[in-house]
Amino acid sequence: LAGFSAGEEISVKDLIYACMLPSGNEAAEILADHIAGSGPAFYEMMNDKARELGAFNTNYVNANGLFDENHYTTAYDMYLISKYAMQNETFAEIVSTKTYTSAPTNMNPLGYKWKTTVFLMDPASEHFYSNDIKGVKTGTLLAAGRCLVTVMEKDIDHGENAKYMLVLLGADIYGNRTDFAETKAFYNWAFSDYTVHEFYEKEQYVRDVDIRFAKTKQESLALISAES
């Protein structure tokens, strides 16, 4: 929960921060009601958008993600939905925020201070991994285990960036944070096994091509790389 009380007035932007940083379930349902006029109307909008994105194995019956046997998704569908959401600059900025203080409300003159639950990108956390992690969201239920969607963008060769999204579902809910540990392991593997190699420098001779039957009567043509 984000900590709101009945009758509290807060902006839509702060409600989105409340959803995405501390997992404010009440904030999600408030937004659903505000946008569509009712929860069920918004859930229908969610399902329409999921199908539009090709997430055909997803069905929503609430906005907060709490368990319902008819509320489900898959790792691939979460990838499609998250990839689409991250194309929105405001959303991407919100989910990559480590701490945020809301504007004052009619019931809280100091506003609310929230921290991300994606501890991998929080230097103050024992689970911190990298400043290159840019969100996105944790989710934990007894039925679903620990779930985590992350994006990592890293300079791997002097300005050449590699960008990955990892969707991890069903990690062990007890003991150590296996969702964070497994995510670290996947990224370590990706960035150690996939690197940039330069095959040819700019304006480097590559090879001759046989063109002996060309109208120019040339026997060969030298190929030179235009760029590295």
Tab-separated table of N, CA and C in Angstrom, residues 10-130:
chain	number	residue	atom	x	y	z
A	10	ILE	N	-4.998	13.607	-4.503
A	10	ILE	CA	-3.621	13.451	-4.978
A	10	ILE	C	-3.626	13.425	-6.504
A	11	SER	N	-2.544	13.865	-7.119
A	11	SER	CA	-2.492	13.969	-8.578
A	11	SER	C	-2.345	12.597	-9.228
A	12	VAL	N	-2.718	12.532	-10.498
A	12	VAL	CA	-2.567	11.294	-11.261
A	12	VAL	C	-1.099	10.897	-11.337
A	13	LYS	N	-0.225	11.864	-11.569
A	13	LYS	CA	1.207	11.565	-11.663
A	13	LYS	C	1.713	10.926	-10.374
A	14	ASP	N	1.321	11.483	-9.231
A	14	ASP	CA	1.767	10.913	-7.961
A	14	ASP	C	1.151	9.547	-7.713
A	15	LEU	N	-0.060	9.334	-8.219
A	15	LEU	CA	-0.674	8.009	-8.100
A	15	LEU	C	0.112	6.962	-8.887
A	16	ILE	N	0.640	7.360	-10.049
A	16	ILE	CA	1.440	6.413	-10.841
A	16	ILE	C	2.731	6.084	-10.112
A	17	TYR	N	3.364	7.102	-9.522
A	17	TYR	CA	4.551	6.827	-8.694
A	17	TYR	C	4.184	5.882	-7.545
A	18	ALA	N	3.012	6.114	-6.939
A	18	ALA	CA	2.567	5.266	-5.829
A	18	ALA	C	2.346	3.826	-6.279
A	19	CYS	N	1.905	3.638	-7.514
A	19	CYS	CA	1.738	2.282	-8.064
A	19	CYS	C	3.082	1.609	-8.280
A	20	MET	N	3.987	2.325	-8.949
A	20	MET	CA	5.174	1.691	-9.492
A	20	MET	C	6.343	1.602	-8.524
A	21	LEU	N	6.414	2.477	-7.514
A	21	LEU	CA	7.536	2.401	-6.579
A	21	LEU	C	7.215	1.515	-5.368
A	22	PRO	N	6.212	1.865	-4.534
A	22	PRO	CA	5.946	1.030	-3.355
A	22	PRO	C	4.882	-0.037	-3.580
A	23	SER	N	4.432	-0.223	-4.840
A	23	SER	CA	3.371	-1.198	-5.149
A	23	SER	C	2.064	-0.852	-4.443
A	24	GLY	N	1.620	0.375	-4.618
A	24	GLY	CA	0.379	0.826	-3.989
A	24	GLY	C	-0.852	0.264	-4.682
A	25	ASN	N	-1.404	-0.809	-4.121
A	25	ASN	CA	-2.584	-1.429	-4.733
A	25	ASN	C	-3.771	-0.477	-4.774
A	26	GLU	N	-3.925	0.321	-3.696
A	26	GLU	CA	-5.055	1.246	-3.688
A	26	GLU	C	-4.881	2.316	-4.757
A	27	ALA	N	-3.632	2.724	-5.012
A	27	ALA	CA	-3.373	3.717	-6.050
A	27	ALA	C	-3.771	3.181	-7.422
A	28	ALA	N	-3.503	1.897	-7.671
A	28	ALA	CA	-3.864	1.289	-8.953
A	28	ALA	C	-5.370	1.295	-9.163
A	29	GLU	N	-6.121	0.962	-8.122
A	29	GLU	CA	-7.578	0.905	-8.253
A	29	GLU	C	-8.180	2.313	-8.349
A	30	ILE	N	-7.566	3.286	-7.662
A	30	ILE	CA	-8.026	4.677	-7.777
A	30	ILE	C	-7.844	5.167	-9.210
A	31	LEU	N	-6.685	4.873	-9.788
A	31	LEU	CA	-6.423	5.271	-11.170
A	31	LEU	C	-7.394	4.605	-12.137
A	32	ALA	N	-7.651	3.329	-11.928
A	32	ALA	CA	-8.578	2.605	-12.798
A	32	ALA	C	-9.957	3.248	-12.780
A	33	ASP	N	-10.430	3.568	-11.592
A	33	ASP	CA	-11.744	4.182	-11.458
A	33	ASP	C	-11.762	5.576	-12.071
A	34	HIS	N	-10.675	6.332	-11.880
A	34	HIS	CA	-10.600	7.697	-12.420
A	34	HIS	C	-10.588	7.704	-13.940
A	35	ILE	N	-9.838	6.784	-14.530
A	35	ILE	CA	-9.679	6.779	-15.986
A	35	ILE	C	-10.910	6.251	-16.697
A	36	ALA	N	-11.472	5.167	-16.197
A	36	ALA	CA	-12.564	4.493	-16.916
A	36	ALA	C	-13.931	4.669	-16.272
A	37	GLY	N	-13.997	5.257	-15.080
A	37	GLY	CA	-15.285	5.433	-14.411
A	37	GLY	C	-15.635	4.311	-13.467
A	38	SER	N	-14.980	3.160	-13.661
A	38	SER	CA	-15.174	2.018	-12.759
A	38	SER	C	-14.039	1.038	-12.970
A	39	GLY	N	-13.819	0.190	-11.962
A	39	GLY	CA	-12.778	-0.821	-12.095
A	39	GLY	C	-13.012	-1.753	-13.269
A	40	PRO	N	-14.188	-2.409	-13.356
A	40	PRO	CA	-14.432	-3.345	-14.460
A	40	PRO	C	-14.263	-2.725	-15.838
A	41	ALA	N	-14.657	-1.463	-16.004
A	41	ALA	CA	-14.484	-0.809	-17.302
A	41	ALA	C	-13.007	-0.669	-17.644
A	42	PHE	N	-12.186	-0.387	-16.623
A	42	PHE	CA	-10.753	-0.263	-16.863
A	42	PHE	C	-10.119	-1.615	-17.139
A	43	TYR	N	-10.567	-2.665	-16.464
A	43	TYR	CA	-10.015	-4.001	-16.713
A	43	TYR	C	-10.273	-4.409	-18.168
A	44	GLU	N	-11.429	-4.019	-18.678
A	44	GLU	CA	-11.735	-4.310	-20.083
A	44	GLU	C	-10.779	-3.555	-21.003
A	45	MET	N	-10.484	-2.310	-20.639
A	45	MET	CA	-9.506	-1.541	-21.412
A	45	MET	C	-8.136	-2.215	-21.380
A	46	MET	N	-7.753	-2.725	-20.218
A	46	MET	CA	-6.477	-3.425	-20.087
A	46	MET	C	-6.423	-4.647	-20.997
A	47	ASN	N	-7.494	-5.416	-21.022
A	47	ASN	CA	-7.522	-6.614	-21.856
A	47	ASN	C	-7.503	-6.269	-23.335
A	48	ASP	N	-8.209	-5.216	-23.721
A	48	ASP	CA	-8.184	-4.776	-25.116
A	48	ASP	C	-6.770	-4.386	-25.527
A	49	LYS	N	-6.076	-3.659	-24.647
A	49	LYS	CA	-4.712	-3.223	-24.967
A	49	LYS	C	-3.761	-4.414	-25.033
A	50	ALA	N	-3.937	-5.363	-24.137
A	50	ALA	CA	-3.088	-6.558	-24.151
A	50	ALA	C	-3.229	-7.300	-25.480
A	51	ARG	N	-4.461	-7.462	-25.939
A	51	ARG	CA	-4.683	-8.150	-27.217
A	51	ARG	C	-4.102	-7.344	-28.376
A	52	GLU	N	-4.217	-6.019	-28.298
A	52	GLU	CA	-3.649	-5.155	-29.336
A	52	GLU	C	-2.136	-5.349	-29.442
A	53	LEU	N	-1.480	-5.593	-28.302
A	53	LEU	CA	-0.033	-5.772	-28.270
A	53	LEU	C	0.393	-7.205	-28.591
A	54	GLY	N	-0.584	-8.106	-28.789
A	54	GLY	CA	-0.260	-9.500	-29.074
A	54	GLY	C	-0.122	-10.361	-27.840
A	55	ALA	N	-0.510	-9.826	-26.678
A	55	ALA	CA	-0.437	-10.582	-25.419
A	55	ALA	C	-1.717	-11.398	-25.260
A	56	PHE	N	-1.825	-12.464	-26.022
A	56	PHE	CA	-3.073	-13.228	-26.107
A	56	PHE	C	-3.253	-14.220	-24.961
A	57	ASN	N	-2.211	-14.416	-24.175
A	57	ASN	CA	-2.312	-15.337	-23.039
A	57	ASN	C	-2.386	-14.586	-21.710
A	58	THR	N	-2.940	-13.385	-21.768
A	58	THR	CA	-3.098	-12.538	-20.594
A	58	THR	C	-4.570	-12.187	-20.414
A	59	ASN	N	-5.023	-12.200	-19.166
A	59	ASN	CA	-6.381	-11.743	-18.866
A	59	ASN	C	-6.374	-11.028	-17.515
A	60	TYR	N	-6.943	-9.824	-17.493
A	60	TYR	CA	-6.981	-9.015	-16.279
A	60	TYR	C	-8.386	-8.974	-15.698
A	61	VAL	N	-8.479	-9.113	-14.385
A	61	VAL	CA	-9.763	-8.935	-13.701
A	61	VAL	C	-9.637	-7.934	-12.556
A	62	ASN	N	-8.449	-7.341	-12.412
A	62	ASN	CA	-8.272	-6.251	-11.457
A	62	ASN	C	-7.091	-5.408	-11.920
A	63	ALA	N	-6.887	-4.267	-11.260
A	63	ALA	CA	-5.785	-3.381	-11.634
A	63	ALA	C	-4.584	-3.522	-10.714
A	64	ASN	N	-4.730	-4.273	-9.627
A	64	ASN	CA	-3.664	-4.332	-8.632
A	64	ASN	C	-2.840	-5.616	-8.681
A	65	GLY	N	-3.277	-6.620	-9.445
A	65	GLY	CA	-2.500	-7.845	-9.584
A	65	GLY	C	-2.709	-8.874	-8.498
A	66	LEU	N	-3.631	-8.616	-7.565
A	66	LEU	CA	-3.892	-9.608	-6.521
A	66	LEU	C	-4.520	-10.854	-7.123
A	67	PHE	N	-4.398	-11.968	-6.410
A	67	PHE	CA	-4.737	-13.259	-6.998
A	67	PHE	C	-6.215	-13.391	-7.356
A	68	ASP	N	-6.435	-13.915	-8.539
A	68	ASP	CA	-7.737	-14.371	-9.008
A	68	ASP	C	-7.447	-15.426	-10.060
A	69	GLU	N	-8.178	-16.534	-10.044
A	69	GLU	CA	-7.870	-17.627	-10.984
A	69	GLU	C	-8.054	-17.199	-12.435
A	70	ASN	N	-8.818	-16.134	-12.663
A	70	ASN	CA	-9.008	-15.642	-14.029
A	70	ASN	C	-8.083	-14.482	-14.377
A	71	HIS	N	-7.149	-14.192	-13.477
A	71	HIS	CA	-6.188	-13.105	-13.693
A	71	HIS	C	-4.832	-13.754	-13.931
A	72	TYR	N	-4.312	-13.681	-15.149
A	72	TYR	CA	-3.093	-14.426	-15.460
A	72	TYR	C	-2.339	-13.782	-16.624
A	73	THR	N	-1.076	-14.167	-16.757
A	73	THR	CA	-0.247	-13.717	-17.867
A	73	THR	C	0.880	-14.715	-18.064
A	74	THR	N	1.777	-14.422	-18.995
A	74	THR	CA	2.951	-15.259	-19.252
A	74	THR	C	4.180	-14.358	-19.300
A	75	ALA	N	5.361	-14.974	-19.251
A	75	ALA	CA	6.599	-14.194	-19.328
A	75	ALA	C	6.679	-13.434	-20.648
A	76	TYR	N	6.305	-14.102	-21.747
A	76	TYR	CA	6.380	-13.432	-23.052
A	76	TYR	C	5.409	-12.258	-23.128
A	77	ASP	N	4.203	-12.452	-22.606
A	77	ASP	CA	3.224	-11.352	-22.621
A	77	ASP	C	3.700	-10.185	-21.758
A	78	MET	N	4.305	-10.491	-20.612
A	78	MET	CA	4.834	-9.423	-19.774
A	78	MET	C	5.941	-8.655	-20.493
A	79	TYR	N	6.708	-9.375	-21.297
A	79	TYR	CA	7.734	-8.715	-22.112
A	79	TYR	C	7.090	-7.754	-23.111
A	80	LEU	N	6.060	-8.223	-23.821
A	80	LEU	CA	5.402	-7.376	-24.813
A	80	LEU	C	4.814	-6.119	-24.170
A	81	ILE	N	4.148	-6.303	-23.030
A	81	ILE	CA	3.499	-5.187	-22.345
A	81	ILE	C	4.536	-4.220	-21.781
A	82	SER	N	5.573	-4.762	-21.159
A	82	SER	CA	6.606	-3.914	-20.555
A	82	SER	C	7.398	-3.162	-21.623
A	83	LYS	N	7.694	-3.831	-22.718
A	83	LYS	CA	8.425	-3.179	-23.803
A	83	LYS	C	7.621	-1.995	-24.343
A	84	TYR	N	6.329	-2.192	-24.509
A	84	TYR	CA	5.462	-1.109	-24.984
A	84	TYR	C	5.426	0.031	-23.974
A	85	ALA	N	5.286	-0.297	-22.698
A	85	ALA	CA	5.207	0.737	-21.659
A	85	ALA	C	6.491	1.542	-21.586
A	86	MET	N	7.639	0.893	-21.754
A	86	MET	CA	8.921	1.580	-21.639
A	86	MET	C	9.190	2.529	-22.802
A	87	GLN	N	8.392	2.456	-23.842
A	87	GLN	CA	8.514	3.417	-24.939
A	87	GLN	C	7.930	4.781	-24.559
A	88	ASN	N	7.149	4.798	-23.475
A	88	ASN	CA	6.607	6.050	-22.956
A	88	ASN	C	7.654	6.677	-22.037
A	89	GLU	N	8.144	7.847	-22.392
A	89	GLU	CA	9.254	8.450	-21.655
A	89	GLU	C	8.898	8.723	-20.193
A	90	THR	N	7.656	9.145	-19.945
A	90	THR	CA	7.249	9.436	-18.565
A	90	THR	C	7.234	8.161	-17.735
A	91	PHE	N	6.674	7.094	-18.297
A	91	PHE	CA	6.651	5.811	-17.590
A	91	PHE	C	8.070	5.330	-17.317
A	92	ALA	N	8.937	5.402	-18.333
A	92	ALA	CA	10.318	4.948	-18.166
A	92	ALA	C	11.031	5.746	-17.076
A	93	GLU	N	10.753	7.034	-17.011
A	93	GLU	CA	11.365	7.867	-15.970
A	93	GLU	C	10.855	7.474	-14.587
A	94	ILE	N	9.556	7.234	-14.484
A	94	ILE	CA	8.968	6.876	-13.186
A	94	ILE	C	9.549	5.570	-12.665
A	95	VAL	N	9.593	4.534	-13.508
A	95	VAL	CA	10.019	3.213	-13.016
A	95	VAL	C	11.521	3.144	-12.761
A	96	SER	N	12.285	4.095	-13.296
A	96	SER	CA	13.724	4.098	-13.035
A	96	SER	C	14.089	5.021	-11.874
A	97	THR	N	13.065	5.583	-11.214
A	97	THR	CA	13.283	6.470	-10.071
A	97	THR	C	13.530	5.647	-8.810
A	98	LYS	N	14.545	6.033	-8.038
A	98	LYS	CA	14.893	5.281	-6.833
A	98	LYS	C	14.061	5.727	-5.624
A	99	THR	N	13.932	7.044	-5.437
A	99	THR	CA	13.107	7.587	-4.355
A	99	THR	C	12.313	8.767	-4.893
A	100	TYR	N	11.143	8.969	-4.313
A	100	TYR	CA	10.267	10.047	-4.798
A	100	TYR	C	9.423	10.572	-3.651
A	101	THR	N	9.275	11.886	-3.586
A	101	THR	CA	8.400	12.514	-2.601
A	101	THR	C	7.237	13.177	-3.325
A	102	SER	N	6.029	12.799	-2.974
A	102	SER	CA	4.845	13.334	-3.633
A	102	SER	C	4.600	14.773	-3.203
A	103	ALA	N	3.733	15.428	-3.932
A	103	ALA	CA	3.290	16.761	-3.525
A	103	ALA	C	2.450	16.630	-2.256
A	104	PRO	N	2.369	17.698	-1.440
A	104	PRO	CA	1.510	17.649	-0.252
A	104	PRO	C	0.058	17.357	-0.633
A	105	THR	N	-0.660	16.691	0.238
A	105	THR	CA	-2.071	16.413	0.018
A	105	THR	C	-2.896	17.090	1.109
A	106	ASN	N	-4.216	17.013	0.945
A	106	ASN	CA	-5.092	17.615	1.951
A	106	ASN	C	-5.036	16.882	3.292
A	107	MET	N	-4.418	15.695	3.312
A	107	MET	CA	-4.299	14.942	4.557
A	107	MET	C	-2.849	14.703	4.983
A	108	ASN	N	-1.928	15.066	4.127
A	108	ASN	CA	-0.513	14.872	4.435
A	108	ASN	C	0.268	16.080	3.912
A	109	PRO	N	0.461	17.104	4.739
A	109	PRO	CA	1.118	18.339	4.288
A	109	PRO	C	2.571	18.155	3.886
A	110	LEU	N	3.186	17.050	4.290
A	110	LEU	CA	4.578	16.781	3.935
A	110	LEU	C	4.722	15.917	2.687
A	111	GLY	N	3.596	15.422	2.206
A	111	GLY	CA	3.654	14.498	1.083
A	111	GLY	C	4.132	13.121	1.519
A	112	TYR	N	4.189	12.196	0.586
A	112	TYR	CA	4.627	10.838	0.865
A	112	TYR	C	6.001	10.612	0.232
A	113	LYS	N	6.845	9.884	0.924
A	113	LYS	CA	8.140	9.511	0.372
A	113	LYS	C	8.162	8.013	0.115
A	114	TRP	N	8.412	7.659	-1.151
A	114	TRP	CA	8.420	6.251	-1.535
A	114	TRP	C	9.773	5.852	-2.094
A	115	LYS	N	10.122	4.577	-1.916
A	115	LYS	CA	11.348	4.016	-2.475
A	115	LYS	C	10.983	2.886	-3.432
A	116	THR	N	11.793	2.711	-4.449
A	116	THR	CA	11.568	1.610	-5.374
A	116	THR	C	11.717	0.271	-4.665
A	117	THR	N	10.958	-0.704	-5.106
A	117	THR	CA	11.121	-2.070	-4.609
A	117	THR	C	12.059	-2.875	-5.501
A	118	VAL	N	12.540	-2.258	-6.602
A	118	VAL	CA	13.548	-2.903	-7.446
A	118	VAL	C	14.904	-2.556	-6.844
A	119	PHE	N	15.265	-3.294	-5.788
A	119	PHE	CA	16.460	-2.962	-5.013
A	119	PHE	C	17.746	-3.087	-5.817
A	120	LEU	N	17.691	-3.785	-6.953
A	120	LEU	CA	18.885	-3.943	-7.785
A	120	LEU	C	19.430	-2.608	-8.273
A	121	MET	N	18.577	-1.574	-8.347
A	121	MET	CA	19.040	-0.276	-8.841
A	121	MET	C	19.177	0.759	-7.726
A	122	ASP	N	19.071	0.321	-6.472
A	122	ASP	CA	19.148	1.219	-5.325
A	122	ASP	C	20.498	1.056	-4.620
A	123	PRO	N	21.403	2.027	-4.745
A	123	PRO	CA	22.726	1.895	-4.120
A	123	PRO	C	22.669	1.739	-2.603
A	124	ALA	N	21.557	2.144	-1.990
A	124	ALA	CA	21.430	2.026	-0.539
A	124	ALA	C	21.020	0.621	-0.098
A	125	SER	N	20.718	-0.249	-1.059
A	125	SER	CA	20.228	-1.585	-0.727
A	125	SER	C	21.351	-2.616	-0.745
A	126	GLU	N	21.242	-3.615	0.098
A	126	GLU	CA	22.200	-4.720	0.090
A	126	GLU	C	22.105	-5.530	-1.195
A	127	HIS	N	20.987	-5.381	-1.907
A	127	HIS	CA	20.790	-6.118	-3.157
A	127	HIS	C	21.209	-5.308	-4.382
A	128	PHE	N	21.802	-4.130	-4.167
A	128	PHE	CA	22.180	-3.267	-5.295
A	128	PHE	C	23.069	-4.024	-6.277
A	129	TYR	N	22.794	-3.805	-7.566
A	129	TYR	CA	23.558	-4.464	-8.617
A	129	TYR	C	24.236	-3.461	-9.540
A	130	SER	N	23.440	-2.511	-10.105
A	130	SER	CA	24.022	-1.613	-11.096
A	130	SER	C	23.142	-0.389	-11.310
